[in-house]
mmCIF file of C-alpha atoms in Angstrom:
data_model
loop_
_atom_site.group_PDB
_atom_site.id
_atom_site.type_symbol
_atom_site.label_atom_id
_atom_site.label_comp_id
_atom_site.label_asym_id
_atom_site.label_seq_id
_atom_site.Cartn_x
_atom_site.Cartn_y
_atom_site.Cartn_z
ATOM 1 C CA MET A 1 -14.341 -19.772 -15.590
ATOM 2 C CA ASN A 2 -10.975 -21.323 -14.685
ATOM 3 C CA ILE A 3 -8.449 -18.513 -14.370
ATOM 4 C CA LEU A 4 -4.712 -18.813 -13.895
ATOM 5 C CA THR A 5 -3.137 -15.704 -12.396
ATOM 6 C CA PHE A 6 0.476 -15.494 -13.544
ATOM 7 C CA THR A 7 2.703 -12.930 -11.824
ATOM 8 C CA THR A 8 5.875 -12.365 -9.845
ATOM 9 C CA LEU A 9 4.077 -9.562 -7.986
ATOM 10 C CA TRP A 10 2.652 -11.825 -5.316
ATOM 11 C CA PRO A 11 3.082 -12.155 -1.530
ATOM 12 C CA ASN A 12 4.888 -15.137 -0.077
ATOM 13 C CA ALA A 13 5.994 -16.552 3.262
ATOM 14 C CA GLU A 14 9.133 -14.414 3.246
ATOM 15 C CA LEU A 15 7.589 -11.196 1.892
ATOM 16 C CA PRO A 16 3.938 -11.120 3.029
ATOM 17 C CA ASN A 17 3.340 -7.527 1.851
ATOM 18 C CA PHE A 18 4.928 -7.865 -1.590
ATOM 19 C CA GLY A 19 2.482 -7.351 -4.468
ATOM 20 C CA ILE A 20 -0.366 -7.059 -1.979
ATOM 21 C CA PHE A 21 -2.419 -4.941 -4.425
ATOM 22 C CA VAL A 22 -2.376 -7.764 -6.972
ATOM 23 C CA LYS A 23 -3.413 -10.260 -4.310
ATOM 24 C CA HIS A 24 -6.355 -8.071 -3.288
ATOM 25 C CA ARG A 25 -7.659 -7.743 -6.846
ATOM 26 C CA VAL A 26 -7.239 -11.440 -7.550
ATOM 27 C CA GLY A 27 -8.783 -12.370 -4.212
ATOM 28 C CA ALA A 28 -11.820 -10.197 -4.913
ATOM 29 C CA LEU A 29 -12.103 -11.768 -8.370
ATOM 30 C CA ALA A 30 -11.951 -15.269 -6.861
ATOM 31 C CA SER A 31 -14.824 -14.391 -4.509
ATOM 32 C CA LEU A 32 -17.193 -13.789 -7.436
ATOM 33 C CA ASP A 33 -19.549 -16.544 -8.569
ATOM 34 C CA GLY A 34 -18.130 -18.719 -11.319
ATOM 35 C CA MET A 35 -14.530 -17.500 -10.930
ATOM 36 C CA ASN A 36 -12.088 -20.282 -10.030
ATOM 37 C CA VAL A 37 -8.583 -18.931 -9.564
ATOM 38 C CA ARG A 38 -5.193 -20.590 -9.192
ATOM 39 C CA VAL A 39 -1.917 -18.698 -8.959
ATOM 40 C CA VAL A 40 1.485 -19.284 -10.499
ATOM 41 C CA ALA A 41 3.997 -16.894 -8.921
ATOM 42 C CA PRO A 42 7.431 -17.607 -10.444
ATOM 43 C CA VAL A 43 10.572 -16.927 -8.418
ATOM 44 C CA PRO A 44 14.208 -16.880 -9.582
ATOM 45 C CA TYR A 45 16.186 -20.056 -9.065
ATOM 46 C CA PHE A 46 18.631 -20.000 -6.161
ATOM 47 C CA PRO A 47 20.064 -23.223 -4.692
ATOM 48 C CA LYS A 48 19.167 -24.008 -1.099
ATOM 49 C CA THR A 49 22.678 -25.330 -0.627
ATOM 50 C CA GLY A 50 23.937 -21.873 -1.537
ATOM 51 C CA ARG A 51 22.419 -20.105 1.465
ATOM 52 C CA TRP A 52 25.927 -19.487 2.793
ATOM 53 C CA LEU A 53 26.291 -17.079 -0.131
ATOM 54 C CA SER A 54 23.880 -14.745 1.669
ATOM 55 C CA HIS A 55 26.955 -13.418 3.479
ATOM 56 C CA VAL A 56 28.098 -11.864 0.199
ATOM 57 C CA LEU A 57 24.791 -11.606 -1.673
ATOM 58 C CA PRO A 58 21.605 -9.667 -0.783
ATOM 59 C CA GLU A 59 19.305 -11.326 1.763
ATOM 60 C CA LYS A 60 16.544 -11.586 -0.842
ATOM 61 C CA TRP A 61 18.359 -14.509 -2.477
ATOM 62 C CA ALA A 62 18.342 -16.470 0.762
ATOM 63 C CA GLN A 63 14.644 -15.636 1.106
ATOM 64 C CA ILE A 64 13.992 -17.008 -2.367
ATOM 65 C CA ALA A 65 15.827 -20.227 -1.494
ATOM 66 C CA ARG A 66 13.625 -20.711 1.562
ATOM 67 C CA LEU A 67 10.325 -20.418 -0.323
ATOM 68 C CA PRO A 68 8.254 -23.599 -0.545
ATOM 69 C CA GLU A 69 7.072 -24.898 -3.889
ATOM 70 C CA ARG A 70 3.427 -24.443 -2.877
ATOM 71 C CA GLU A 71 1.701 -22.025 -0.508
ATOM 72 C CA LEU A 72 -1.813 -20.954 0.408
ATOM 73 C CA ILE A 73 -1.876 -17.159 0.051
ATOM 74 C CA GLY A 74 -5.099 -15.367 0.895
ATOM 75 C CA GLY A 75 -6.977 -18.627 0.479
ATOM 76 C CA LEU A 76 -5.573 -19.127 -3.034
ATOM 77 C CA GLN A 77 -3.428 -22.086 -4.030
ATOM 78 C CA THR A 78 -0.091 -20.652 -5.120
ATOM 79 C CA VAL A 79 2.746 -22.434 -6.935
ATOM 80 C CA HIS A 80 6.305 -21.069 -7.118
ATOM 81 C CA PRO A 81 8.106 -22.581 -10.120
ATOM 82 C CA ARG A 82 11.753 -21.577 -10.471
ATOM 83 C CA TYR A 83 13.230 -19.869 -13.510
ATOM 84 C CA LEU A 84 16.677 -18.687 -14.526
ATOM 85 C CA LEU A 85 17.489 -15.061 -13.771
ATOM 86 C CA THR A 86 20.875 -13.348 -13.976
ATOM 87 C CA PRO A 87 20.595 -10.078 -11.974
ATOM 88 C CA LYS A 88 21.271 -6.990 -14.080
ATOM 89 C CA LEU A 89 22.424 -9.107 -17.024
ATOM 90 C CA GLY A 90 20.513 -10.382 -20.044
ATOM 91 C CA MET A 91 17.222 -8.699 -19.157
ATOM 92 C CA ASN A 92 15.998 -9.175 -22.716
ATOM 93 C CA PHE A 93 16.049 -12.945 -22.065
ATOM 94 C CA TYR A 94 14.024 -12.820 -18.831
ATOM 95 C CA GLY A 95 10.644 -13.381 -20.497
ATOM 96 C CA GLY A 96 11.815 -16.444 -22.406
ATOM 97 C CA TRP A 97 13.597 -17.846 -19.368
ATOM 98 C CA MET A 98 10.485 -17.359 -17.247
ATOM 99 C CA ALA A 99 8.338 -19.121 -19.842
ATOM 100 C CA SER A 100 10.771 -22.067 -19.979
ATOM 101 C CA GLY A 101 11.011 -22.361 -16.199
ATOM 102 C CA THR A 102 7.242 -22.268 -15.636
ATOM 103 C CA TRP A 103 6.026 -24.235 -18.659
ATOM 104 C CA GLU A 104 5.880 -27.670 -17.037
ATOM 105 C CA THR A 105 4.028 -26.294 -14.011
ATOM 106 C CA VAL A 106 1.400 -24.506 -16.086
ATOM 107 C CA LYS A 107 1.017 -27.485 -18.432
ATOM 108 C CA ARG A 108 0.397 -29.744 -15.419
ATOM 109 C CA LEU A 109 -2.199 -27.379 -13.962
ATOM 110 C CA HIS A 110 -3.900 -27.180 -17.354
ATOM 111 C CA ALA A 111 -4.059 -30.999 -17.514
ATOM 112 C CA GLU A 112 -5.563 -31.157 -14.011
ATOM 113 C CA ARG A 113 -8.234 -28.561 -14.793
ATOM 114 C CA PRO A 114 -8.252 -26.804 -18.180
ATOM 115 C CA ILE A 115 -7.369 -23.122 -18.002
ATOM 116 C CA ASP A 116 -9.841 -20.808 -19.715
ATOM 117 C CA LEU A 117 -7.813 -17.626 -19.356
ATOM 118 C CA ILE A 118 -4.402 -16.484 -18.082
ATOM 119 C CA ASP A 119 -4.504 -13.312 -15.996
ATOM 120 C CA ALA A 120 -0.956 -11.869 -16.152
ATOM 121 C CA HIS A 121 0.200 -8.921 -14.088
ATOM 122 C CA TYR A 122 3.174 -6.757 -15.139
ATOM 123 C CA VAL A 123 3.974 -6.628 -18.823
ATOM 124 C CA TYR A 124 7.625 -7.657 -18.726
ATOM 125 C CA PRO A 125 8.822 -10.256 -18.106
ATOM 126 C CA ASP A 126 5.603 -11.724 -16.648
ATOM 127 C CA GLY A 127 3.201 -10.805 -19.441
ATOM 128 C CA HIS A 128 5.726 -11.721 -22.100
ATOM 129 C CA ALA A 129 6.213 -15.190 -20.555
ATOM 130 C CA ALA A 130 2.455 -15.642 -20.122
ATOM 131 C CA THR A 131 1.758 -14.950 -23.801
ATOM 132 C CA ILE A 132 4.363 -17.528 -24.860
ATOM 133 C CA ILE A 133 2.659 -20.111 -22.645
ATOM 134 C CA GLY A 134 -0.806 -18.994 -23.728
ATOM 135 C CA GLN A 135 0.068 -19.555 -27.384
ATOM 136 C CA ARG A 136 1.343 -23.058 -26.635
ATOM 137 C CA LEU A 137 -1.866 -23.942 -24.789
ATOM 138 C CA ASN A 138 -4.149 -21.980 -27.128
ATOM 139 C CA VAL A 139 -5.437 -20.067 -24.096
ATOM 140 C CA PRO A 140 -6.155 -16.295 -24.166
ATOM 141 C CA VAL A 141 -3.941 -14.055 -22.039
ATOM 142 C CA PHE A 142 -4.984 -10.758 -20.473
ATOM 143 C CA ILE A 143 -2.155 -8.534 -19.260
ATOM 144 C CA THR A 144 -2.427 -5.817 -16.621
ATOM 145 C CA ALA A 145 0.123 -3.016 -17.048
ATOM 146 C CA ARG A 146 1.020 -1.450 -13.729
ATOM 147 C CA GLY A 147 3.610 1.298 -14.128
ATOM 148 C CA THR A 148 7.345 0.725 -14.373
ATOM 149 C CA ASP A 149 6.783 -2.072 -16.877
ATOM 150 C CA ILE A 150 5.540 0.543 -19.359
ATOM 151 C CA ASN A 151 6.888 3.879 -18.097
ATOM 152 C CA LEU A 152 10.483 2.691 -17.739
ATOM 153 C CA PHE A 153 11.058 -0.683 -19.401
ATOM 154 C CA SER A 154 9.481 0.363 -22.709
ATOM 155 C CA ARG A 155 12.255 2.947 -23.076
ATOM 156 C CA MET A 156 14.946 0.241 -23.045
ATOM 157 C CA PRO A 157 15.927 -0.584 -26.652
ATOM 158 C CA LEU A 158 16.284 -4.341 -26.100
ATOM 159 C CA ILE A 159 13.144 -4.679 -23.961
ATOM 160 C CA ARG A 160 10.793 -2.435 -25.944
ATOM 161 C CA PRO A 161 10.232 -4.964 -28.806
ATOM 162 C CA GLU A 162 9.478 -7.733 -26.273
ATOM 163 C CA ILE A 163 6.902 -5.528 -24.566
ATOM 164 C CA ILE A 164 5.237 -4.593 -27.848
ATOM 165 C CA ASN A 165 5.129 -8.244 -28.942
ATOM 166 C CA ALA A 166 3.577 -9.330 -25.651
ATOM 167 C CA LEU A 167 0.912 -6.605 -25.794
ATOM 168 C CA ASN A 168 0.081 -7.447 -29.402
ATOM 169 C CA ARG A 169 -0.240 -11.168 -28.576
ATOM 170 C CA ALA A 170 -2.499 -10.522 -25.564
ATOM 171 C CA ALA A 171 -6.250 -11.002 -26.007
ATOM 172 C CA GLY A 172 -6.784 -7.883 -23.923
ATOM 173 C CA ILE A 173 -4.916 -5.368 -21.807
ATOM 174 C CA ILE A 174 -5.838 -3.643 -18.564
ATOM 175 C CA ALA A 175 -4.137 -0.361 -17.679
ATOM 176 C CA VAL A 176 -4.416 0.893 -14.101
ATOM 177 C CA SER A 177 -4.432 4.503 -15.331
ATOM 178 C CA GLU A 178 -5.299 6.498 -18.441
ATOM 179 C CA SER A 179 -1.685 7.675 -18.632
ATOM 180 C CA LEU A 180 -0.503 4.067 -18.997
ATOM 181 C CA LYS A 181 -3.046 3.486 -21.749
ATOM 182 C CA THR A 182 -1.814 6.583 -23.553
ATOM 183 C CA ARG A 183 1.769 5.372 -23.310
ATOM 184 C CA MET A 184 0.843 1.960 -24.747
ATOM 185 C CA VAL A 185 -1.030 3.585 -27.631
ATOM 186 C CA GLU A 186 2.151 5.576 -28.304
ATOM 187 C CA LEU A 187 3.926 2.213 -28.569
ATOM 188 C CA GLY A 188 1.558 1.282 -31.394
ATOM 189 C CA ILE A 189 -0.970 -0.807 -29.440
ATOM 190 C CA ARG A 190 -4.597 -0.375 -30.522
ATOM 191 C CA GLY A 191 -6.456 1.772 -28.022
ATOM 192 C CA GLU A 192 -9.660 -0.272 -28.309
ATOM 193 C CA LYS A 193 -7.731 -3.262 -26.990
ATOM 194 C CA ILE A 194 -6.948 -1.487 -23.716
ATOM 195 C CA ALA A 195 -9.396 -1.016 -20.838
ATOM 196 C CA VAL A 196 -8.619 1.275 -17.902
ATOM 197 C CA VAL A 197 -9.438 -0.242 -14.522
ATOM 198 C CA ARG A 198 -7.889 1.619 -11.605
ATOM 199 C CA ASN A 199 -6.830 -0.103 -8.416
ATOM 200 C CA GLY A 200 -9.100 -0.390 -5.406
ATOM 201 C CA ILE A 201 -8.797 -0.696 -1.650
ATOM 202 C CA ASP A 202 -10.357 -2.590 1.223
ATOM 203 C CA ARG A 203 -12.954 -0.086 2.479
ATOM 204 C CA ARG A 204 -13.340 -2.027 5.704
ATOM 205 C CA MET A 205 -9.657 -1.504 6.493
ATOM 206 C CA PHE A 206 -9.116 2.009 5.143
ATOM 207 C CA SER A 207 -11.486 4.557 6.623
ATOM 208 C CA PRO A 208 -11.029 7.678 8.798
ATOM 209 C CA ARG A 209 -10.082 7.125 12.423
ATOM 210 C CA ASP A 210 -9.852 9.574 15.294
ATOM 211 C CA ARG A 211 -6.618 11.529 14.826
ATOM 212 C CA ASN A 212 -5.681 11.780 18.488
ATOM 213 C CA GLU A 213 -6.496 8.146 19.198
ATOM 214 C CA SER A 214 -4.427 7.028 16.208
ATOM 215 C CA ARG A 215 -1.491 9.094 17.430
ATOM 216 C CA ARG A 216 -1.827 7.645 20.897
ATOM 217 C CA ARG A 217 -1.760 4.090 19.532
ATOM 218 C CA LEU A 218 1.310 4.867 17.436
ATOM 219 C CA GLY A 219 3.122 6.756 20.187
ATOM 220 C CA LEU A 220 3.155 10.026 18.225
ATOM 221 C CA ASP A 221 3.177 13.516 19.733
ATOM 222 C CA PRO A 222 -0.323 15.075 19.517
ATOM 223 C CA ASP A 223 1.180 18.508 18.726
ATOM 224 C CA ASP A 224 3.484 17.508 15.858
ATOM 225 C CA ARG A 225 2.792 18.361 12.216
ATOM 226 C CA ILE A 226 3.266 15.030 10.476
ATOM 227 C CA LEU A 227 4.215 14.359 6.870
ATOM 228 C CA LEU A 228 3.822 10.755 5.771
ATOM 229 C CA THR A 229 4.917 8.656 2.841
ATOM 230 C CA VAL A 230 4.522 4.914 2.273
ATOM 231 C CA ALA A 231 6.864 3.386 -0.277
ATOM 232 C CA ALA A 232 9.546 0.808 -0.915
ATOM 233 C CA LEU A 233 12.980 2.248 -0.185
ATOM 234 C CA VAL A 234 14.135 2.243 -3.784
ATOM 235 C CA PRO A 235 15.411 5.154 -5.904
ATOM 236 C CA VAL A 236 12.317 5.430 -8.101
ATOM 237 C CA LYS A 237 10.188 6.420 -5.075
ATOM 238 C CA GLY A 238 12.169 9.642 -4.529
ATOM 239 C CA ILE A 239 12.421 9.394 -0.736
ATOM 240 C CA ASP A 240 15.713 11.298 -0.953
ATOM 241 C CA ARG A 241 13.746 14.239 -2.396
ATOM 242 C CA LEU A 242 11.523 14.339 0.671
ATOM 243 C CA ILE A 243 14.524 14.209 2.998
ATOM 244 C CA ASP A 244 16.201 17.088 1.129
ATOM 245 C CA ALA A 245 12.954 19.064 1.423
ATOM 246 C CA MET A 246 12.982 18.568 5.191
ATOM 247 C CA VAL A 247 16.238 20.535 5.385
ATOM 248 C CA VAL A 248 14.398 23.614 4.151
ATOM 249 C CA LEU A 249 11.161 22.895 6.010
ATOM 250 C CA THR A 250 12.913 22.573 9.379
ATOM 251 C CA LYS A 251 15.221 25.583 9.149
ATOM 252 C CA GLY A 252 13.639 27.310 12.127
ATOM 253 C CA GLU A 253 14.028 25.746 15.559
ATOM 254 C CA GLU A 254 10.245 25.722 16.019
ATOM 255 C CA HIS A 255 9.741 23.816 12.774
ATOM 256 C CA LYS A 256 12.545 21.423 13.593
ATOM 257 C CA ARG A 257 10.845 20.610 16.863
ATOM 258 C CA TYR A 258 7.337 20.025 15.574
ATOM 259 C CA LEU A 259 7.543 19.060 11.899
ATOM 260 C CA LYS A 260 8.187 15.340 11.333
ATOM 261 C CA LEU A 261 8.482 13.092 8.279
ATOM 262 C CA PHE A 262 7.673 9.416 8.717
ATOM 263 C CA VAL A 263 8.629 6.979 5.965
ATOM 264 C CA ILE A 264 6.896 3.600 6.042
ATOM 265 C CA GLY A 265 8.542 0.931 3.934
ATOM 266 C CA GLU A 266 11.644 -1.167 3.540
ATOM 267 C CA GLY A 267 14.157 -1.743 0.767
ATOM 268 C CA PRO A 268 17.740 -1.728 -0.463
ATOM 269 C CA GLN A 269 18.126 2.049 -0.197
ATOM 270 C CA ARG A 270 17.760 2.082 3.594
ATOM 271 C CA ARG A 271 21.446 2.539 4.401
ATOM 272 C CA ALA A 272 21.864 5.334 1.876
ATOM 273 C CA LEU A 273 18.796 7.134 3.245
ATOM 274 C CA GLU A 274 19.958 6.690 6.840
ATOM 275 C CA SER A 275 23.297 8.249 5.887
ATOM 276 C CA GLN A 276 21.508 11.121 4.166
ATOM 277 C CA ILE A 277 19.390 11.760 7.269
ATOM 278 C CA SER A 278 22.455 11.671 9.521
ATOM 279 C CA ASN A 279 24.594 13.883 7.275
ATOM 280 C CA LEU A 280 21.834 16.486 7.070
ATOM 281 C CA ASN A 281 21.323 16.406 10.850
ATOM 282 C CA LEU A 282 17.674 15.361 10.508
ATOM 283 C CA ARG A 283 17.633 12.429 12.912
ATOM 284 C CA THR A 284 15.112 14.122 15.214
ATOM 285 C CA CYS A 285 12.611 14.945 12.469
ATOM 286 C CA VAL A 286 12.876 12.168 9.856
ATOM 287 C CA ARG A 287 12.182 8.561 10.760
ATOM 288 C CA LEU A 288 12.389 5.439 8.627
ATOM 289 C CA VAL A 289 9.935 3.277 10.525
ATOM 290 C CA GLY A 290 10.214 0.181 8.314
ATOM 291 C CA ALA A 291 7.485 -1.894 6.721
ATOM 292 C CA LYS A 292 4.118 -2.061 8.456
ATOM 293 C CA PRO A 293 1.183 -4.430 7.957
ATOM 294 C CA GLN A 294 -1.794 -3.013 6.116
ATOM 295 C CA SER A 295 -3.869 -3.379 9.278
ATOM 296 C CA GLU A 296 -1.729 -0.637 10.859
ATOM 297 C CA LEU A 297 -1.598 1.765 7.930
ATOM 298 C CA ALA A 298 -5.038 3.288 8.517
ATOM 299 C CA ASP A 299 -3.814 4.609 11.868
ATOM 300 C CA TRP A 300 -0.795 6.207 10.182
ATOM 301 C CA TYR A 301 -2.935 7.832 7.499
ATOM 302 C CA SER A 302 -5.401 9.095 10.114
ATOM 303 C CA ALA A 303 -2.623 10.407 12.369
ATOM 304 C CA ALA A 304 -0.810 12.369 9.643
ATOM 305 C CA ASP A 305 -1.461 15.907 8.381
ATOM 306 C CA LEU A 306 -0.298 15.420 4.794
ATOM 307 C CA PHE A 307 0.692 12.523 2.558
ATOM 308 C CA CYS A 308 3.629 13.242 0.239
ATOM 309 C CA LEU A 309 4.525 11.312 -2.903
ATOM 310 C CA ALA A 310 7.758 12.243 -4.670
ATOM 311 C CA SER A 311 8.136 9.309 -7.086
ATOM 312 C CA HIS A 312 9.905 9.533 -10.432
ATOM 313 C CA HIS A 313 7.473 7.001 -11.992
ATOM 314 C CA GLU A 314 4.063 5.629 -10.947
ATOM 315 C CA GLY A 315 1.110 3.755 -12.366
ATOM 316 C CA CYS A 316 -1.870 3.976 -10.023
ATOM 317 C CA PRO A 317 -0.312 4.146 -6.534
ATOM 318 C CA ASN A 318 -2.498 2.415 -4.002
ATOM 319 C CA VAL A 319 -0.996 4.435 -1.169
ATOM 320 C CA VAL A 320 -2.627 7.558 -2.592
ATOM 321 C CA ILE A 321 -6.039 5.877 -2.726
ATOM 322 C CA GLU A 322 -5.568 4.525 0.815
ATOM 323 C CA SER A 323 -4.652 8.006 2.046
ATOM 324 C CA LEU A 324 -7.753 9.524 0.485
ATOM 325 C CA ALA A 325 -9.967 6.792 1.934
ATOM 326 C CA CYS A 326 -8.704 7.760 5.398
ATOM 327 C CA GLY A 327 -9.354 11.458 4.753
ATOM 328 C CA LEU A 328 -5.698 12.451 4.377
ATOM 329 C CA PRO A 329 -4.890 15.137 1.769
ATOM 330 C CA VAL A 330 -2.158 14.283 -0.741
ATOM 331 C CA LEU A 331 0.630 16.341 -2.260
ATOM 332 C CA ALA A 332 2.118 14.442 -5.196
ATOM 333 C CA ILE A 333 4.561 14.891 -8.048
ATOM 334 C CA ASP A 334 2.881 14.834 -11.457
ATOM 335 C CA VAL A 335 3.788 11.321 -12.588
ATOM 336 C CA GLY A 336 1.772 8.434 -14.025
ATOM 337 C CA GLY A 337 -1.912 8.443 -13.164
ATOM 338 C CA ILE A 338 -1.680 10.840 -10.203
ATOM 339 C CA ARG A 339 -3.807 13.523 -11.918
ATOM 340 C CA GLU A 340 -6.582 10.971 -12.333
ATOM 341 C CA LEU A 341 -6.768 10.451 -8.566
ATOM 342 C CA LEU A 342 -6.601 13.962 -7.109
ATOM 343 C CA THR A 343 -8.834 17.033 -7.267
ATOM 344 C CA ARG A 344 -8.412 20.455 -5.666
ATOM 345 C CA ASN A 345 -10.537 19.233 -2.744
ATOM 346 C CA THR A 346 -8.430 16.149 -2.055
ATOM 347 C CA GLY A 347 -4.867 17.301 -2.674
ATOM 348 C CA LYS A 348 -2.536 18.896 -5.186
ATOM 349 C CA VAL A 349 -0.450 17.678 -8.109
ATOM 350 C CA ILE A 350 2.772 19.596 -8.715
ATOM 351 C CA GLN A 351 5.868 19.581 -10.887
ATOM 352 C CA PHE A 352 8.942 18.859 -8.797
ATOM 353 C CA GLY A 353 11.258 21.349 -10.454
ATOM 354 C CA ARG A 354 13.406 22.049 -7.425
ATOM 355 C CA VAL A 355 13.345 21.331 -3.707
ATOM 356 C CA LYS A 356 12.379 24.907 -2.793
ATOM 357 C CA ASN A 357 9.293 24.693 -4.996
ATOM 358 C CA PHE A 358 8.284 21.437 -3.329
ATOM 359 C CA THR A 359 8.764 22.797 0.194
ATOM 360 C CA GLU A 360 6.625 25.852 -0.605
ATOM 361 C CA GLU A 361 3.813 23.547 -1.711
ATOM 362 C CA VAL A 362 4.159 21.486 1.474
ATOM 363 C CA GLU A 363 3.820 24.643 3.575
ATOM 364 C CA ARG A 364 0.724 25.736 1.641
ATOM 365 C CA ALA A 365 -0.861 22.316 2.002
ATOM 366 C CA LEU A 366 -0.194 22.237 5.749
ATOM 367 C CA ALA A 367 -1.744 25.688 6.122
ATOM 368 C CA ALA A 368 -4.851 24.831 4.062
ATOM 369 C CA GLU A 369 -8.188 23.845 5.568
ATOM 370 C CA TRP A 370 -9.023 20.368 4.259
ATOM 371 C CA GLU A 371 -12.445 18.777 4.591
ATOM 372 C CA ARG A 372 -11.571 15.214 5.505
ATOM 373 C CA GLY A 373 -15.111 13.974 5.023
ATOM 374 C CA LEU A 374 -15.012 15.233 1.440
ATOM 375 C CA ILE A 375 -11.638 13.583 0.859
ATOM 376 C CA THR A 376 -12.731 10.145 2.045
ATOM 377 C CA ASN A 377 -15.683 10.203 -0.344
ATOM 378 C CA SER A 378 -13.507 10.953 -3.372
ATOM 379 C CA THR A 379 -14.489 9.204 -6.603
ATOM 380 C CA ALA A 380 -10.927 7.838 -6.727
ATOM 381 C CA VAL A 381 -11.737 5.598 -3.766
ATOM 382 C CA ARG A 382 -13.257 2.309 -4.924
ATOM 383 C CA SER A 383 -13.466 -1.108 -3.314
ATOM 384 C CA TRP A 384 -11.678 -4.159 -4.671
ATOM 385 C CA GLN A 385 -15.075 -5.782 -5.177
ATOM 386 C CA VAL A 386 -16.087 -3.031 -7.602
ATOM 387 C CA VAL A 387 -12.753 -3.388 -9.414
ATOM 388 C CA ALA A 388 -13.038 -7.194 -9.574
ATOM 389 C CA THR A 389 -16.561 -6.969 -11.004
ATOM 390 C CA GLU A 390 -15.257 -4.770 -13.835
ATOM 391 C CA VAL A 391 -12.379 -7.153 -14.510
ATOM 392 C CA ALA A 392 -14.697 -10.182 -14.461
ATOM 393 C CA GLY A 393 -16.943 -8.503 -17.035
ATOM 394 C CA LEU A 394 -13.957 -8.056 -19.339
ATOM 395 C CA PHE A 395 -12.837 -11.650 -18.859
ATOM 396 C CA ARG A 396 -16.298 -13.060 -19.466
ATOM 397 C CA ALA A 397 -16.580 -11.078 -22.697
ATOM 398 C CA GLY A 398 -13.471 -12.878 -23.897
ATOM 399 C CA ARG A 399 -12.102 -9.745 -25.489
ATOM 400 C CA PHE A 400 -12.343 -6.020 -24.956
ATOM 401 C CA PHE A 401 -15.090 -4.077 -26.654
#
């Protein structure tokens, strides 16, 4: 089967960790017999001659300008066609603009080797654009909904109709959580058209490691109580909530000395979060350590005492599954598919309510006796190969159910 993966959620030379979860699923799919995969990863147009504008515009635009037209990502041939995008303006046109900007590229790939199926990730604008192209080529399109595309975008009056149209045009839909499926059914999409296939992880990379040895490698104090979160530094991830909670958690001098919060990730909110940490006098107990390669994350998960997730919206967060695979208990806000991942033996799902409520739950979780061996064997932890086999079965069937 000749599959074309179509998504903006894809790593590149400038952002090697971006969309890594999509790359892992697609890579596992490509490793299966009979699955030939090519990737079209559209990027917004930005003129190379306009790099000087990076002095007044975000660095990401200069990064986009530097991207080559073709790359080999994870052994997969990847093409980066350009499309028009006006930041924060005209979002309801993004899907059409993406389809127009990528059409010639996809048409050429189809002429070189006919495409049997388009595998689109993220409903809008990616899935919307993919269904426009699929109709032109008379090729079925399967869309994977991942979180914000449904939880947030579907609430926007101008975007909601585009999302519904794309989902109705798709031959099939994959939701990474039951909660996303429920939300799409509420939008009027037939439930039998939607299959739930949760994300997976690389079991070879994410497994329990010796706590003390992991702390030694990372230069962490063996006596500290460590809270960990892994997320992009963007408002939706609620990192500011965790920092506010640390004010209460570190009130006593003893707690301030030994309780630490480490935030792994990078993003546009860094300066605001650094200011928050400084203004709250938390520089000694909250650290923004930046983005880290996946090869290093298992040490962080193994070194920590508790993983905290304070997001406002989620689909099926891979960081939670990675934490569990490494035996780390999770305390998470009740959003998206979190309840589908955690049990009383592997963590706790809570309503945020107020900071005091959250800090009380953190203290209880730190005081609890967790069986790490039980956590790492959670049913929520599945390999990408298992996930890819499920997806391949759906693709081979040509339609769901």
